[in-house]
Coordinates of N, CA and C in Angstrom, one line a residue:
M1 N 85.1 -9.3 68.9 CA 86.1 -8.5 69.6 C 87.4 -9.5 69.6
A2 N 88.5 -9.0 69.0 CA 89.7 -9.8 69.0 C 90.6 -9.3 70.1
E3 N 91.1 -10.4 71.1 CA 92.1 -10.0 72.0 C 93.3 -10.7 71.7
V4 N 94.4 -10.0 71.9 CA 95.7 -10.5 71.8 C 96.6 -9.9 72.9
F5 N 97.3 -10.9 73.6 CA 98.4 -10.5 74.5 C 99.7 -11.0 74.1
R6 N 100.5 -9.9 74.1 CA 102.0 -10.1 73.5 C 103.0 -9.2 74.0
L7 N 104.2 -9.7 73.8 CA 105.4 -8.9 74.1 C 105.5 -7.7 73.3
L8 N 105.7 -6.6 73.8 CA 105.8 -5.2 73.0 C 107.2 -5.1 72.6
T9 N 107.4 -4.5 71.4 CA 108.6 -4.3 70.9 C 108.9 -2.8 70.7
V10 N 110.0 -2.3 70.3 CA 110.2 -0.9 70.2 C 109.2 -0.3 69.1
D11 N 108.6 -1.0 68.3 CA 107.7 -0.5 67.2 C 106.4 -0.1 68.0
D12 N 106.2 -0.6 69.1 CA 104.9 -0.4 69.9 C 105.2 0.7 70.9
A13 N 106.4 1.1 71.1 CA 106.7 2.1 72.2 C 105.9 3.4 72.1
T14 N 105.6 4.0 71.1 CA 104.9 5.1 71.0 C 103.5 5.0 71.7
E15 N 102.8 3.9 71.1 CA 101.5 3.5 71.7 C 101.5 3.2 73.1
Y16 N 102.5 2.4 73.4 CA 102.8 2.1 74.8 C 103.0 3.4 75.8
H17 N 103.8 4.3 75.3 CA 104.0 5.6 75.9 C 102.7 6.4 76.3
R18 N 101.8 6.4 75.2 CA 100.5 7.2 75.3 C 99.7 6.4 76.3
V19 N 99.5 5.1 76.4 CA 98.8 4.5 77.3 C 99.4 4.7 78.8
L20 N 100.7 4.5 78.9 CA 101.4 4.7 80.2 C 101.1 6.2 80.7
V21 N 101.4 7.2 79.9 CA 101.1 8.6 80.4 C 99.8 9.0 80.6
D22 N 98.8 8.6 79.8 CA 97.5 8.9 80.0 C 97.0 8.2 81.2
G23 N 97.4 6.7 81.4 CA 96.9 5.9 82.4 C 97.4 6.4 83.8
Y24 N 98.5 7.0 83.8 CA 99.2 7.4 85.1 C 98.9 8.8 85.5
A25 N 98.4 9.7 84.5 CA 98.1 10.8 84.6 C 97.2 11.3 86.0
A26 N 96.3 10.5 86.3 CA 95.4 10.6 87.5 C 96.2 10.6 88.8
N27 N 97.4 9.9 88.8 CA 98.2 9.7 90.0 C 98.9 11.2 90.4
K28 N 98.8 12.2 89.4 CA 99.4 13.4 89.8 C 98.5 14.0 90.9
E29 N 97.3 13.6 91.1 CA 96.3 14.3 92.2 C 96.7 13.8 93.6
F30 N 97.6 12.8 93.6 CA 97.9 12.2 94.9 C 99.3 12.5 95.5
P31 N 99.6 12.4 96.7 CA 100.9 12.7 97.1 C 101.8 11.4 96.8
I32 N 102.0 11.1 95.6 CA 102.9 9.9 95.3 C 103.8 10.3 94.1
S33 N 104.9 9.4 93.9 CA 105.8 9.8 92.9 C 106.2 8.4 92.3
F34 N 105.3 8.0 91.3 CA 105.5 6.9 90.3 C 106.4 7.5 89.2
E35 N 107.5 7.0 88.9 CA 108.5 7.7 88.0 C 107.8 7.7 86.5
A36 N 107.0 6.5 86.3 CA 106.4 6.4 84.9 C 105.4 7.5 84.6
T37 N 105.0 8.3 85.7 CA 104.0 9.2 85.5 C 104.5 10.3 84.6
D38 N 105.7 10.5 84.7 CA 106.4 11.7 83.9 C 107.4 11.1 82.8
F39 N 107.2 9.9 82.3 CA 108.2 9.4 81.4 C 108.0 10.1 80.1
T40 N 109.2 10.4 79.6 CA 109.3 10.8 78.2 C 109.1 9.6 77.1
L41 N 109.0 10.1 76.0 CA 108.9 8.9 74.9 C 110.2 8.2 74.8
Q42 N 111.3 8.8 74.9 CA 112.5 8.1 74.9 C 112.7 7.1 76.2
Q43 N 112.2 7.4 77.2 CA 112.3 6.7 78.5 C 111.3 5.5 78.1
S44 N 110.3 5.8 77.5 CA 109.4 4.5 77.2 C 109.9 3.5 76.2
I45 N 110.6 4.1 75.3 CA 111.4 3.2 74.2 C 112.5 2.5 75.0
D46 N 113.2 3.1 75.8 CA 114.2 2.5 76.6 C 113.7 1.4 77.5
W47 N 112.6 1.6 78.1 CA 111.9 0.7 79.0 C 111.5 -0.5 78.2
V48 N 110.9 -0.4 77.1 CA 110.3 -1.5 76.3 C 111.6 -2.4 75.8
K49 N 112.7 -1.7 75.6 CA 114.0 -2.5 75.2 C 114.5 -3.2 76.2
E50 N 114.5 -2.7 77.6 CA 115.2 -3.3 78.6 C 114.4 -4.2 79.6
Q51 N 113.0 -3.9 79.6 CA 112.1 -4.7 80.4 C 111.1 -5.5 79.8
P52 N 110.9 -6.8 80.0 CA 109.8 -7.5 79.3 C 108.5 -6.8 79.5
T53 N 107.9 -6.3 78.5 CA 106.7 -5.5 78.7 C 105.6 -6.0 77.8
Y54 N 104.6 -6.4 78.3 CA 103.5 -7.0 77.6 C 102.2 -6.1 77.5
G55 N 101.5 -6.4 76.4 CA 100.3 -5.5 76.1 C 99.0 -6.4 75.8
L56 N 98.0 -6.0 76.3 CA 96.7 -6.6 75.9 C 96.1 -5.6 74.8
Y57 N 96.0 -6.2 73.7 CA 95.3 -5.4 72.5 C 93.9 -6.1 72.2
V58 N 92.9 -5.1 72.1 CA 91.5 -5.3 71.8 C 91.2 -4.7 70.4
D59 N 90.9 -5.5 69.5 CA 90.6 -5.0 68.2 C 91.8 -4.1 67.7
D60 N 93.0 -4.6 67.7 CA 94.2 -4.1 67.4 C 94.6 -2.8 68.1
Q61 N 94.0 -2.5 69.4 CA 94.3 -1.3 70.1 C 94.9 -1.6 71.4
L62 N 96.0 -1.1 71.8 CA 96.6 -1.3 73.2 C 95.7 -0.8 74.3
V63 N 95.2 -1.7 75.0 CA 94.2 -1.2 76.2 C 94.8 -1.3 77.6
S64 N 95.8 -2.2 77.8 CA 96.4 -2.5 79.0 C 97.9 -3.0 78.8
S65 N 98.7 -2.7 79.7 CA 100.1 -3.1 79.6 C 100.7 -3.4 81.1
I66 N 101.7 -4.3 81.0 CA 102.3 -4.6 82.2 C 103.8 -5.1 81.9
S67 N 104.7 -4.6 82.9 CA 106.1 -4.9 82.6 C 106.5 -5.8 83.8
L68 N 107.5 -6.6 83.5 CA 108.1 -7.5 84.5 C 109.6 -7.2 84.7
R69 N 110.0 -6.7 85.8 CA 111.4 -6.5 86.3 C 111.9 -7.9 86.6
M70 N 113.0 -8.3 86.0 CA 113.4 -9.7 86.3 C 114.7 -9.5 87.2
P71 N 114.8 -10.5 88.1 CA 115.8 -10.4 89.1 C 117.3 -10.3 88.5
W72 N 117.4 -10.9 87.3 CA 118.7 -11.0 86.7 C 119.0 -9.8 85.7
I73 N 118.1 -8.8 85.8 CA 118.2 -7.6 84.8 C 118.4 -6.3 85.7
G74 N 119.5 -5.5 85.5 CA 119.5 -4.4 86.1 C 119.7 -4.5 87.7
K75 N 119.0 -3.7 88.4 CA 119.2 -3.7 89.8 C 118.6 -4.9 90.7
G76 N 117.9 -5.8 89.9 CA 117.4 -7.0 90.6 C 116.0 -6.6 91.1
T77 N 115.4 -7.4 92.0 CA 114.1 -7.3 92.6 C 114.1 -7.4 94.0
I78 N 113.0 -7.1 94.6 CA 113.1 -7.1 96.2 C 113.1 -8.5 96.8
K79 N 112.7 -9.5 96.1 CA 112.8 -10.9 96.7 C 113.3 -11.9 95.8
G80 N 113.9 -11.5 94.8 CA 114.5 -12.5 93.9 C 113.6 -13.1 92.9
F81 N 112.4 -12.6 92.8 CA 111.4 -13.1 91.9 C 111.0 -12.0 91.0
P82 N 110.3 -12.4 89.8 CA 109.9 -11.3 88.9 C 109.0 -10.2 89.7
H83 N 109.1 -8.9 89.3 CA 108.3 -7.9 89.9 C 107.7 -7.0 89.0
I84 N 106.3 -6.9 89.1 CA 105.5 -6.2 88.2 C 105.7 -4.7 88.3
G85 N 105.7 -4.1 87.2 CA 105.8 -2.6 87.2 C 105.0 -2.0 86.0
H86 N 104.8 -0.9 86.0 CA 104.1 -0.2 84.9 C 102.8 -0.9 84.6
F87 N 102.0 -1.3 85.4 CA 100.7 -2.0 85.2 C 99.7 -0.9 85.1
V88 N 99.2 -0.9 83.8 CA 98.3 0.3 83.5 C 97.3 0.0 82.5
T89 N 96.2 0.6 82.6 CA 95.1 0.6 81.7 C 94.8 1.9 81.1
A90 N 94.5 1.9 79.8 CA 94.2 3.2 79.2 C 92.8 3.8 79.7
P91 N 92.9 5.1 80.2 CA 91.6 5.6 80.9 C 90.2 5.3 80.2
Q92 N 90.2 5.3 78.9 CA 89.0 5.1 78.3 C 88.6 3.6 78.2
H93 N 89.5 2.7 78.8 CA 89.1 1.4 78.8 C 89.1 0.8 80.2
K94 N 89.1 1.7 81.2 CA 89.0 1.3 82.6 C 87.6 0.7 82.9
G95 N 87.5 -0.2 84.0 CA 86.1 -0.7 84.3 C 85.6 -1.8 83.4
K96 N 86.4 -2.2 82.3 CA 86.1 -3.4 81.5 C 86.7 -4.7 81.7
G97 N 87.4 -4.7 82.8 CA 88.1 -5.9 83.1 C 89.5 -6.4 82.5
Y98 N 90.0 -5.3 81.8 CA 91.2 -5.5 81.1 C 92.3 -5.6 82.0
A99 N 92.5 -5.1 83.1 CA 93.6 -5.1 84.1 C 93.7 -6.6 84.6
K100 N 92.4 -7.1 84.9 CA 92.3 -8.5 85.4 C 92.8 -9.5 84.3
K101 N 92.4 -9.3 83.0 CA 92.8 -10.1 82.0 C 94.2 -10.1 81.8
T102 N 94.7 -8.8 81.8 CA 96.2 -8.7 81.6 C 97.0 -9.4 82.7
L103 N 96.5 -9.2 84.0 CA 97.3 -9.9 85.0 C 97.2 -11.4 84.9
A104 N 96.0 -12.0 84.5 CA 95.8 -13.3 84.3 C 96.8 -14.0 83.3
Y105 N 96.8 -13.2 82.1 CA 97.8 -13.7 81.0 C 99.3 -13.6 81.6
T106 N 99.6 -12.6 82.3 CA 100.9 -12.5 82.9 C 101.2 -13.6 83.9
E107 N 100.3 -13.8 84.8 CA 100.5 -15.0 85.7 C 100.7 -16.3 85.1
D108 N 100.0 -16.6 83.9 CA 100.1 -17.7 83.2 C 101.5 -17.8 82.6
L109 N 101.9 -16.7 82.0 CA 103.2 -16.6 81.4 C 104.4 -16.8 82.5
L110 N 104.2 -16.3 83.7 CA 105.1 -16.4 84.7 C 105.3 -17.9 85.1
R111 N 104.1 -18.5 85.2 CA 104.1 -20.0 85.7 C 104.6 -20.9 84.6
T112 N 104.3 -20.7 83.4 CA 104.6 -21.6 82.3 C 105.9 -21.5 81.5
V113 N 106.2 -20.1 81.3 CA 107.5 -19.8 80.6 C 108.6 -19.5 81.6
Y114 N 108.4 -18.5 82.6 CA 109.4 -18.2 83.4 C 109.5 -19.3 84.7
R115 N 108.5 -20.1 84.9 CA 108.5 -21.0 85.9 C 108.8 -20.5 87.3
T116 N 108.1 -19.4 87.7 CA 108.4 -18.8 89.0 C 107.2 -19.1 89.8
P117 N 107.6 -19.4 91.2 CA 106.4 -19.5 92.1 C 105.8 -18.3 92.7
V118 N 106.4 -17.2 92.6 CA 106.1 -16.0 93.1 C 106.3 -14.7 92.2
V119 N 105.4 -13.7 92.4 CA 105.6 -12.4 91.6 C 105.3 -11.4 92.7
T120 N 106.0 -10.3 92.7 CA 105.8 -9.3 93.6 C 105.4 -8.0 92.8
L121 N 104.9 -7.0 93.6 CA 104.7 -5.6 92.9 C 104.6 -4.5 94.2
G122 N 104.8 -3.4 93.8 CA 104.9 -2.4 94.9 C 103.8 -1.2 94.4
T123 N 103.3 -0.6 95.4 CA 102.3 0.6 95.1 C 102.5 1.5 96.4
A124 N 101.9 2.7 96.1 CA 101.9 3.7 97.1 C 100.9 3.5 98.1
A125 N 101.1 3.6 99.3 CA 100.1 3.4 100.5 C 99.1 4.6 100.5
Q126 N 99.5 5.7 99.8 CA 98.6 6.8 99.7 C 97.7 6.8 98.6
H127 N 97.8 5.8 97.8 CA 96.9 5.7 96.5 C 95.6 5.2 97.1
P128 N 94.4 5.9 96.6 CA 93.1 5.5 97.2 C 92.5 4.2 96.8
W129 N 92.9 3.6 95.7 CA 92.3 2.3 95.5 C 93.2 1.1 95.0
L130 N 94.4 1.4 94.8 CA 95.3 0.4 94.3 C 95.5 -0.8 95.2
Q131 N 95.6 -0.3 96.5 CA 95.9 -1.5 97.5 C 94.7 -2.5 97.5
D132 N 93.6 -2.0 97.5 CA 92.5 -2.9 97.4 C 92.3 -3.6 96.3
M133 N 92.6 -3.1 95.2 CA 92.6 -3.9 93.8 C 93.6 -5.0 93.9
Y134 N 94.8 -4.6 94.4 CA 95.8 -5.7 94.4 C 95.4 -6.9 95.4
K135 N 94.9 -6.5 96.5 CA 94.3 -7.6 97.5 C 93.3 -8.4 96.8
N136 N 92.3 -7.7 96.2 CA 91.3 -8.5 95.4 C 91.7 -9.4 94.3
M137 N 93.0 -9.1 93.8 CA 93.6 -9.9 92.8 C 94.4 -10.9 93.4
G138 N 94.4 -11.1 94.8 CA 95.2 -12.2 95.4 C 96.5 -11.9 96.0
F139 N 96.8 -10.7 95.9 CA 98.3 -10.3 96.4 C 98.1 -10.0 97.9
V140 N 99.3 -10.3 98.5 CA 99.4 -10.2 100.1 C 100.5 -9.3 100.4
E141 N 100.2 -8.3 101.3 CA 101.3 -7.4 101.7 C 102.4 -8.0 102.5
F142 N 103.7 -7.7 102.1 CA 104.7 -8.2 103.1 C 105.7 -7.2 103.5
K143 N 105.6 -5.9 103.1 CA 106.5 -5.0 103.5 C 105.9 -3.5 103.2
R144 N 106.3 -2.6 104.1 CA 106.0 -1.2 103.9 C 107.3 -0.4 104.1
T145 N 107.6 0.5 103.3 CA 109.0 1.2 103.5 C 108.8 2.6 102.8
Q146 N 109.8 3.5 103.3 CA 109.9 4.8 102.6 C 111.1 4.5 101.7
L147 N 111.0 4.6 100.4 CA 112.1 4.5 99.4 C 112.7 5.8 99.2
K148 N 114.1 5.9 99.2 CA 114.7 7.2 98.9 C 114.2 7.8 97.7
G149 N 113.9 9.2 97.8 CA 113.4 9.9 96.8 C 111.9 9.9 96.4
K150 N 111.2 9.0 97.2 CA 109.7 8.9 97.0 C 109.0 9.7 98.0
K151 N 107.8 10.3 97.5 CA 107.0 11.1 98.3 C 106.1 10.2 99.2
H152 N 105.9 9.0 98.8 CA 105.0 8.0 99.4 C 105.6 6.9 100.2
I153 N 104.9 6.2 101.0 CA 105.4 5.0 101.5 C 105.0 4.0 100.5
T154 N 105.9 3.1 100.3 CA 105.7 2.0 99.3 C 105.3 0.7 100.0
I155 N 104.2 0.1 99.5 CA 103.7 -1.1 100.1 C 104.2 -2.2 99.0
F156 N 104.8 -3.3 99.5 CA 105.1 -4.4 98.6 C 104.2 -5.5 98.8
F157 N 103.8 -6.1 97.8 CA 102.8 -7.2 97.6 C 103.5 -8.4 97.1
E158 N 103.1 -9.7 97.5 CA 103.5 -10.8 96.7 C 102.2 -11.6 96.3
K159 N 102.4 -12.5 95.4 CA 101.3 -13.4 95.1 C 102.0 -14.7 94.8
N160 N 101.5 -15.8 95.4 CA 101.9 -17.1 95.1 C 101.2 -17.6 93.9
L161 N 102.1 -18.2 92.9 CA 101.5 -18.5 91.6 C 101.3 -20.1 91.5
I162 N 101.6 -20.7 92.5 CA 101.6 -22.3 92.5 C 100.4 -22.8 93.3

């Protein structure tokens, strides 16, 4: 089984879009509003162009992806450090440890290439298992807030990378 973790390009956007939409589809069952849940293909193309987005490929198939919102791109980030977004695993590959591997590759990249001591992410307080998953991955909650236009309370987490 060959594994490759790499930066996605526009050529990967269609496959990324499929993983994103399929992976986020279950969120429609909960009172949450993740924008990526309803992304169009064009939005996925634009996202990959604008945000560093990485994918874990297993046997040439994208199984998990993660994006990094950088503090110097667009609207910035909550604490001035890179912020994880669109962290998703294709439904048919859940439970195989690919999310943990994707995060481990990302953390190594953040430490060695971007040289950042901290990474943040946000999730919905109403999601039934994401909070526990992030806590188990070493993230610590630092803020809860109701963001404008969201159905849910957002919990912000951070993780020390040094």
